[in-house]
Short mmCIF file of C-alpha atoms in Angstrom, two decimals:
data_model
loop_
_atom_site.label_atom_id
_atom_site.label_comp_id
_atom_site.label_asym_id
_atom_site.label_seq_id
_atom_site.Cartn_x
_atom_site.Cartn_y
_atom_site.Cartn_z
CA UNK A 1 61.34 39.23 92.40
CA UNK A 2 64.43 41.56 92.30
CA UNK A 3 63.36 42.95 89.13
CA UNK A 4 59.85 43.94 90.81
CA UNK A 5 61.15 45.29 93.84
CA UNK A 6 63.64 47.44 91.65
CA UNK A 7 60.90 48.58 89.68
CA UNK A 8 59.02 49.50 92.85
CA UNK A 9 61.41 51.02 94.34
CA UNK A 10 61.91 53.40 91.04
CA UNK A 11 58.17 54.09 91.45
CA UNK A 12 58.67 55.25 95.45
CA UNK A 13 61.62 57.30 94.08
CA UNK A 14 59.77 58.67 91.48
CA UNK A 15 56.41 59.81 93.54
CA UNK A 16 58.76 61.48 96.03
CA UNK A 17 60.39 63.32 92.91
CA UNK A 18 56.68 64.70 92.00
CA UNK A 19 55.68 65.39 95.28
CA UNK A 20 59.01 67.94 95.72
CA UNK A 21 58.41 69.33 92.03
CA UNK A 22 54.21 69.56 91.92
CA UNK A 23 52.99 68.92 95.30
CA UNK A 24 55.07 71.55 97.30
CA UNK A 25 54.96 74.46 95.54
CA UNK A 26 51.12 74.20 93.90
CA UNK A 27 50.25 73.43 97.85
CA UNK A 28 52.31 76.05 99.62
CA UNK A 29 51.59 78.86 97.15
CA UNK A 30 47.89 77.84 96.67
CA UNK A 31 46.99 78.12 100.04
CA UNK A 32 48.62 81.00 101.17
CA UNK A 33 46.96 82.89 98.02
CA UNK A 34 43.28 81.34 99.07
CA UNK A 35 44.17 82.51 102.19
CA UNK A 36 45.16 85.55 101.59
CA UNK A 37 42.10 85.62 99.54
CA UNK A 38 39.83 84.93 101.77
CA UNK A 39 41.11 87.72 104.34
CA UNK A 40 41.30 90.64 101.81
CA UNK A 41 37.39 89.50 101.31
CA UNK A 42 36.11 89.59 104.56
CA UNK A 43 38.26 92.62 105.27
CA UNK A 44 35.70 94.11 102.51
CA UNK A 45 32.73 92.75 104.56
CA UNK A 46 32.21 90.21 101.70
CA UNK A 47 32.90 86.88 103.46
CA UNK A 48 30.65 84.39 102.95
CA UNK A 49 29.15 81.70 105.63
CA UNK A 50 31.83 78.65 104.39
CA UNK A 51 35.12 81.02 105.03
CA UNK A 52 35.73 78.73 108.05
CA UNK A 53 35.95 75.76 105.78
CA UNK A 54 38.19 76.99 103.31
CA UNK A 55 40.59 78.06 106.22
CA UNK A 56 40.20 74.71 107.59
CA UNK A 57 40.83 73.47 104.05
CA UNK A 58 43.97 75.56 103.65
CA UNK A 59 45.40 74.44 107.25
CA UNK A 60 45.67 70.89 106.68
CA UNK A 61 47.02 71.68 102.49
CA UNK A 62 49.54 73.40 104.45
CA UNK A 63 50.11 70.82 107.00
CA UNK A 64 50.58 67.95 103.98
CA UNK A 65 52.47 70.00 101.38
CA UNK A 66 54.95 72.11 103.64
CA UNK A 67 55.49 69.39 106.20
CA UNK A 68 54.75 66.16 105.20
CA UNK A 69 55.91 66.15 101.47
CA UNK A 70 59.27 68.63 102.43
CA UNK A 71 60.31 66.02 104.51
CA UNK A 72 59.17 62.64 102.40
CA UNK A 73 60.99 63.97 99.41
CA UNK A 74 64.25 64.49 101.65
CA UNK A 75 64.01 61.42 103.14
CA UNK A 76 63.61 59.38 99.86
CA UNK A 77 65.81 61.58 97.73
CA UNK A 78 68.60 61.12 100.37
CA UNK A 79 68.20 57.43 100.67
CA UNK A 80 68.45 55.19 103.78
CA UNK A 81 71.39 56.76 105.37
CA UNK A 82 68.99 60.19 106.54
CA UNK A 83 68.31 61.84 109.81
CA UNK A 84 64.68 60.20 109.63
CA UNK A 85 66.18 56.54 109.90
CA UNK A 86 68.60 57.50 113.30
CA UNK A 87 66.01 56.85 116.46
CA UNK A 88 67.03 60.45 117.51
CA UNK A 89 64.61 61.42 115.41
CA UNK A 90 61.65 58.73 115.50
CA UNK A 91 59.49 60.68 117.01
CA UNK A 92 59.26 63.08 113.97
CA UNK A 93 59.51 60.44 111.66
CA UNK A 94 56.34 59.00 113.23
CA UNK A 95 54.71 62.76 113.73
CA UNK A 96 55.04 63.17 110.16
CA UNK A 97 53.15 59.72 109.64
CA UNK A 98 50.62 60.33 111.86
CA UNK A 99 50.11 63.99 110.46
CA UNK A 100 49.57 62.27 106.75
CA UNK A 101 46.67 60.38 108.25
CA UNK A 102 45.21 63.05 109.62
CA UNK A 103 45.15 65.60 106.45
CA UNK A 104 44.14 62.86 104.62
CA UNK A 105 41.30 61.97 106.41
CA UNK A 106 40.29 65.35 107.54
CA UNK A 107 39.86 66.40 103.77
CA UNK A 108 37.25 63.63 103.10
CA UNK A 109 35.56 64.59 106.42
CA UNK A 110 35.53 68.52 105.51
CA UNK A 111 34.01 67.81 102.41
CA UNK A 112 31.23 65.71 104.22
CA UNK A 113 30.56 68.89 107.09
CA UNK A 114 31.03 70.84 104.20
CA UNK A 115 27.69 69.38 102.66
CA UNK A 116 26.11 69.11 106.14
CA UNK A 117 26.21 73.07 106.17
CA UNK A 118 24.72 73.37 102.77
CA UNK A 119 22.16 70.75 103.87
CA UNK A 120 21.55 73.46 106.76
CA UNK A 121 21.94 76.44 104.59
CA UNK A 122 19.39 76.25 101.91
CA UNK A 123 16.97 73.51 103.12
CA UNK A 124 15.98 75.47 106.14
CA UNK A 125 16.55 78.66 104.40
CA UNK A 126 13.34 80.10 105.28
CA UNK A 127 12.83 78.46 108.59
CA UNK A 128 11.47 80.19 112.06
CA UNK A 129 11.89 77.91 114.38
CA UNK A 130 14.74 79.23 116.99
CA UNK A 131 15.53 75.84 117.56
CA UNK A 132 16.02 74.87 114.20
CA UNK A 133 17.71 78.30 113.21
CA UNK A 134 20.50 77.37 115.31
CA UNK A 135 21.75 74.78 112.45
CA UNK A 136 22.60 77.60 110.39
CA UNK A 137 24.22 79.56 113.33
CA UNK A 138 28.29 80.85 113.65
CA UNK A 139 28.05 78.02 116.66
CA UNK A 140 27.03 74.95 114.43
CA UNK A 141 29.42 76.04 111.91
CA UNK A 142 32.47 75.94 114.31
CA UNK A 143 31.34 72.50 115.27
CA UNK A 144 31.18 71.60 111.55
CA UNK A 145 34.69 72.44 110.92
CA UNK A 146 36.39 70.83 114.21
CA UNK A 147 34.62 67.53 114.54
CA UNK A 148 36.41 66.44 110.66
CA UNK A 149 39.54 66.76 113.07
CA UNK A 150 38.26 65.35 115.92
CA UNK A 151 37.38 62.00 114.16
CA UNK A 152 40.69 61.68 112.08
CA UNK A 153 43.01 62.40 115.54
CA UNK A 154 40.55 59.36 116.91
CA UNK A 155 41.44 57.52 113.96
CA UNK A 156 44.60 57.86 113.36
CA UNK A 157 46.13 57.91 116.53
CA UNK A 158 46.15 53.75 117.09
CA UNK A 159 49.30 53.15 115.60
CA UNK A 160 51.33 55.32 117.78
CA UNK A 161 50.36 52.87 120.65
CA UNK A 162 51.23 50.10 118.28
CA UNK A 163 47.40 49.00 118.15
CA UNK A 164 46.26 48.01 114.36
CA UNK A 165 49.10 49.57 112.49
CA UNK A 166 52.99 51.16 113.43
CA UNK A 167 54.77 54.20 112.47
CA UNK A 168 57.75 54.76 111.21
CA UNK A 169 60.56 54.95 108.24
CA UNK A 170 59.82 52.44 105.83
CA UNK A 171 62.98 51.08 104.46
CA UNK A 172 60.73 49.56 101.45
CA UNK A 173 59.10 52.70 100.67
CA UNK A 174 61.91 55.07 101.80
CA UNK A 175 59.49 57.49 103.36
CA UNK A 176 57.78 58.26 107.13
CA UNK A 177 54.42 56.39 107.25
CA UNK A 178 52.87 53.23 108.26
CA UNK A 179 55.78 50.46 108.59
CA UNK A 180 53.66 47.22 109.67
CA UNK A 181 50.20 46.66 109.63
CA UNK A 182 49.33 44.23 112.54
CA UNK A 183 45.98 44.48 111.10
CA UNK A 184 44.79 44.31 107.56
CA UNK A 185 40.62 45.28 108.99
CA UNK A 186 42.47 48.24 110.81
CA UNK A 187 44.33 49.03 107.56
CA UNK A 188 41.04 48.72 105.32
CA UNK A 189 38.89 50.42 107.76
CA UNK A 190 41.40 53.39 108.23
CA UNK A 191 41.38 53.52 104.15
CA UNK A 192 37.65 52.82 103.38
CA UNK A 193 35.66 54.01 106.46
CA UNK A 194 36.38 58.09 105.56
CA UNK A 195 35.58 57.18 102.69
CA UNK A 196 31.99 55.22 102.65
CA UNK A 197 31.15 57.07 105.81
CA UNK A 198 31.82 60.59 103.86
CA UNK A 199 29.83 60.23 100.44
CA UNK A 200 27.06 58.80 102.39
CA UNK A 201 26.21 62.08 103.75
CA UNK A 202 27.91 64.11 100.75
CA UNK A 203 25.19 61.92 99.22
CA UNK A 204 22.17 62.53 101.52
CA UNK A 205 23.03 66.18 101.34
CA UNK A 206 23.18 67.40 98.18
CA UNK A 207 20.46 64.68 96.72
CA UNK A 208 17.90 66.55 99.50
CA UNK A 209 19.42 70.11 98.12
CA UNK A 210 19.04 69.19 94.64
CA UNK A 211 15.17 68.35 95.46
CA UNK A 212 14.89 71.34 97.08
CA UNK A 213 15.84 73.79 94.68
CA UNK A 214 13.67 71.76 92.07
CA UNK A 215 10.58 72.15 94.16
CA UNK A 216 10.90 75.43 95.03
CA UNK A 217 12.64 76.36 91.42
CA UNK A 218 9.28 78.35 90.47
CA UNK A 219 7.99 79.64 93.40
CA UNK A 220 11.85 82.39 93.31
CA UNK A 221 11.23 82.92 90.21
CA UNK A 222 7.49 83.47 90.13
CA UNK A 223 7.03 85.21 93.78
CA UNK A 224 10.33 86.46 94.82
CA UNK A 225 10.51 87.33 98.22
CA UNK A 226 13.08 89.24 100.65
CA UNK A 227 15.48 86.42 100.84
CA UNK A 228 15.51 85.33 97.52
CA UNK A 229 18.87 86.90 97.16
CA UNK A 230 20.18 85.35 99.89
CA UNK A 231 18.72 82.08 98.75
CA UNK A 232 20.74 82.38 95.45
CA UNK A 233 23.88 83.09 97.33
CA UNK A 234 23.32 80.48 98.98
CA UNK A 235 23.11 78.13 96.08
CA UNK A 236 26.35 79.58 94.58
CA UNK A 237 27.84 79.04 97.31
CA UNK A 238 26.91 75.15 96.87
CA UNK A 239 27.95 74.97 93.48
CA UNK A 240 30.89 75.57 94.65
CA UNK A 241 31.37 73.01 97.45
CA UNK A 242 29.97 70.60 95.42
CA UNK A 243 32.55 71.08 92.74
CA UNK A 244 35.40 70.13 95.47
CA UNK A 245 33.69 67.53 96.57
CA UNK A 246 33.28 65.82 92.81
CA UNK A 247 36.83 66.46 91.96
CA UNK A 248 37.86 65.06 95.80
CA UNK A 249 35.46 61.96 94.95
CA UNK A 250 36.97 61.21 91.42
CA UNK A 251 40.40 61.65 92.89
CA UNK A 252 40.32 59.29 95.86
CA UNK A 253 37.88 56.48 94.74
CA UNK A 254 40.93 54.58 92.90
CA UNK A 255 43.29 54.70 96.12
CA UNK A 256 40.28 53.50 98.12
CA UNK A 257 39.63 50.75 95.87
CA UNK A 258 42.90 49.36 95.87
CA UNK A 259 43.28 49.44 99.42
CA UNK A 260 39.72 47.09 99.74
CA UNK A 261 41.26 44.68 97.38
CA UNK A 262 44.16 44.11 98.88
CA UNK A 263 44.36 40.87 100.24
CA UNK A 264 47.68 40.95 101.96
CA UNK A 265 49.25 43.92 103.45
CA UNK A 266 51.99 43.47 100.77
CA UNK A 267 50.08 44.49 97.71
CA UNK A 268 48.86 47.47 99.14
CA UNK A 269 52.74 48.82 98.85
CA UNK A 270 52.76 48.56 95.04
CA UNK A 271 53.93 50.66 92.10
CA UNK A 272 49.99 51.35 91.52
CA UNK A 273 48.97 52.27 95.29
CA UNK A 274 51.89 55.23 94.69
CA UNK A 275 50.24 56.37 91.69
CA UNK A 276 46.59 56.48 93.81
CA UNK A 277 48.24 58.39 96.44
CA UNK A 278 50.14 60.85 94.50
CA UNK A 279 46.35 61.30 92.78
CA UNK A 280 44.46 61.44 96.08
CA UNK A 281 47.92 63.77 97.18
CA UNK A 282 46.87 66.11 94.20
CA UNK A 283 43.00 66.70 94.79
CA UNK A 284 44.03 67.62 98.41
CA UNK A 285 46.25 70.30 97.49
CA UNK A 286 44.45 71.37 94.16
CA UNK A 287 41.60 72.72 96.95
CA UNK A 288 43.01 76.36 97.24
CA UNK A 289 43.19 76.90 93.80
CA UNK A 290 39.95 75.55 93.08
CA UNK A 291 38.54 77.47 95.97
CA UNK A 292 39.93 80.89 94.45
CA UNK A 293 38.80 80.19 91.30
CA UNK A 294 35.48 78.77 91.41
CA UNK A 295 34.22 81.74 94.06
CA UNK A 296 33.14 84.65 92.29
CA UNK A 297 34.48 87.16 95.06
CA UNK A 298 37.35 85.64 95.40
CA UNK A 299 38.38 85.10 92.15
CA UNK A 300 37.47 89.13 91.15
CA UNK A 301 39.57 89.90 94.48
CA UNK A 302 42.69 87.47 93.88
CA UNK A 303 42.54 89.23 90.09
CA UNK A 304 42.14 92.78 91.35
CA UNK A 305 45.16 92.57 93.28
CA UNK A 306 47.13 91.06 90.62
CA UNK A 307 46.37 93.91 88.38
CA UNK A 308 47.19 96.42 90.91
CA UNK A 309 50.64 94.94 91.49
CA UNK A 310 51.02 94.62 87.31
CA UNK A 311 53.74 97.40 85.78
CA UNK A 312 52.21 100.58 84.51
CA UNK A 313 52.11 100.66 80.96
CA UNK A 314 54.80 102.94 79.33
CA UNK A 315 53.67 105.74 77.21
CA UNK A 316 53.67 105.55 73.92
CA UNK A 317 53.81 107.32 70.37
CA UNK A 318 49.85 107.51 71.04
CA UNK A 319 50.82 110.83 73.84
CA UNK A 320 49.28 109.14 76.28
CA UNK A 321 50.10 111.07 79.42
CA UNK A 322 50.43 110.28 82.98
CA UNK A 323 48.45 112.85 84.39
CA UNK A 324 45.56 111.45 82.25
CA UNK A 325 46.56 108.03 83.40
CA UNK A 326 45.58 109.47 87.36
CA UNK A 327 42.99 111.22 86.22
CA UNK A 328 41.33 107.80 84.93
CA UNK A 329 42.52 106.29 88.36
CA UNK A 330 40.42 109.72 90.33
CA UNK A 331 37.32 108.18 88.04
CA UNK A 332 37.50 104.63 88.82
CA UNK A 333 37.67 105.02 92.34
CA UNK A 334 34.25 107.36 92.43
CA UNK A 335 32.86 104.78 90.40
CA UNK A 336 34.25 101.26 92.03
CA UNK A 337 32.99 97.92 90.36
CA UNK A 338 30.39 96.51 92.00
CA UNK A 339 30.80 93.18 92.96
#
């Protein structure tokens, strides 16, 4: 038994020692470039009807990998005499707890709005009912992206009145986060419920999309019409979200798994659930990056600014001058690429 617990103990040590190296800085840096991303975009008039998600997506990264994980790394790195353990500052230790639920569960719900708007998007692409058009409206979409918090701050917020589950610093663990389970259904449900409840309509969603764009595959190609071009914006744009949403899926199933087989609260705390959660903890903050790079205008915008920030090249033996240099700048800006 002391032999196990050392080696578990090892493994809390060691996930807190990824979190601080990977987690952090792929988190913090990836969402401030999405966002940054994302605003240089739709300063160019380019922003596309999911902006609000990826901004939603990039609040809550933030939230987990320059809050949470800052402060679980500290905590666990510094052992059980830290600031976290004193009750002076239980209140944080349990904010930070309750704020891991929270981004957690809020990233399986965006990806479920996420296919809910796509659902709107291109099934009733070509709709006229006013009624129905307002599905695919600026209003719908704001609804979209709050209610995935709405639901987690409903779900999550039991254990700070000691109902199903408690915060707190786990002395096993050495981190913030749930201390006692006074309920293993509670537990379950709070691990399993985003889950099930999410790739059911991930699931409706993009099986009706697919069916869709098969069915209607020859009539764009055959008889385009006005909004054809909007229609296949569209579907990039749902490429897209459901690349997320596969990588999210693959990345959380094991976690959820474990949790549903647990038969004790016990083995849920294992050498094994830390290895789930550091995966689930990776496809959460792998989002930006995946965002930038799997959207064509923001992946020409994020690379366009790199390049403008690059060093000029030095010239060379060749007598390439600098006027001639400008003079190729004065030419590319009366012809800009056309995105």
């Amino acid at each position: 038994m002391n032999n196990t617990s050392t080696l578990e103990t090892r493994g809390h040590f060691t996930r807190s020692v990824v979190s601080a190296i990977l987690l952090i800085p792929v988190g913090v840096v990836g969402a401030v470039v999405c966002l940054t991303t994302i605003l240089a975009v739709r300063k160019q008039n380019r922003g596309s009807s999911v902006d609000a998600f990826f901004i939603s997506i990039n609040v809550y990264v933030l939230i987990l990998s320059g809050f949470f994980c800052p402060l679980a790394a500290y905590s666990t790195l510094a052992g059980h005499v830290n600031l976290l353990t004193t009750d002076r500052f239980q209140p944080l230790c349990r904010t930070l707890a309750f704020a891991y639920i929270v981004t957690i569960q809020t990233d399986a719900f965006t990806h479920a709005a996420v296919a809910v708007h796509r659902f709107f998007a291109v099934i009733l692409q070509n709709t006229t009912y006013q009624r129905v058009q307002w599905f695919r409206s600026k209003q719908c979409t704001t609804i979209l992206v709050l209610i995935p918090w709405l639901i987690s701050l409903l779900i999550g917020v039991w254990p700070l009145f000691h109902l199903g589950a408690e915060f707190g610093y786990g002395l096993y663990y050495t981190r913030c986060g749930t201390v006692k389970i006074l309920a293993l259904s509670y537990y379950q449900f709070l691990r399993s419920f985003f889950f099930f409840f999410s790739c059911a309509l991930i699931a409706i969603c993009y099986m009706a999309i697919f069916c869709k764009l098969i069915v209607s595959r020859g009539t764009v190609h055959v008889r385009p019409t006005v909004g054809t071009a909007k229609m296949r914006r569209e579907v990039a744009l749902t490429k897209v979200a459901f690349g997320l949403t596969f990588v999210f899926l693959v990345l959380l199933l094991p976690s959820v798994v474990h949790a549903l087989t647990a038969k004790t609260p016990a083995e849920v705390y294992t050498t094994l659930g830390d290895v789930f959660l550091m995966m689930l903890e990776l496809g959460c903050v792998l989002n930006p990056w995946m965002i930038v790079f799997l959207t064509p205008a923001l992946r020409e915008t994020c690379t366009n600014c790199l390049m403008r920030r690059a060093p000029p090249s030095v010239p060379g033996a060749n007598g390439i001058s600098l006027q001639r240099t400008a003079s190729g700048t004065r030419q590319s800006k009366r012809n800009p690429t056309a995105y």
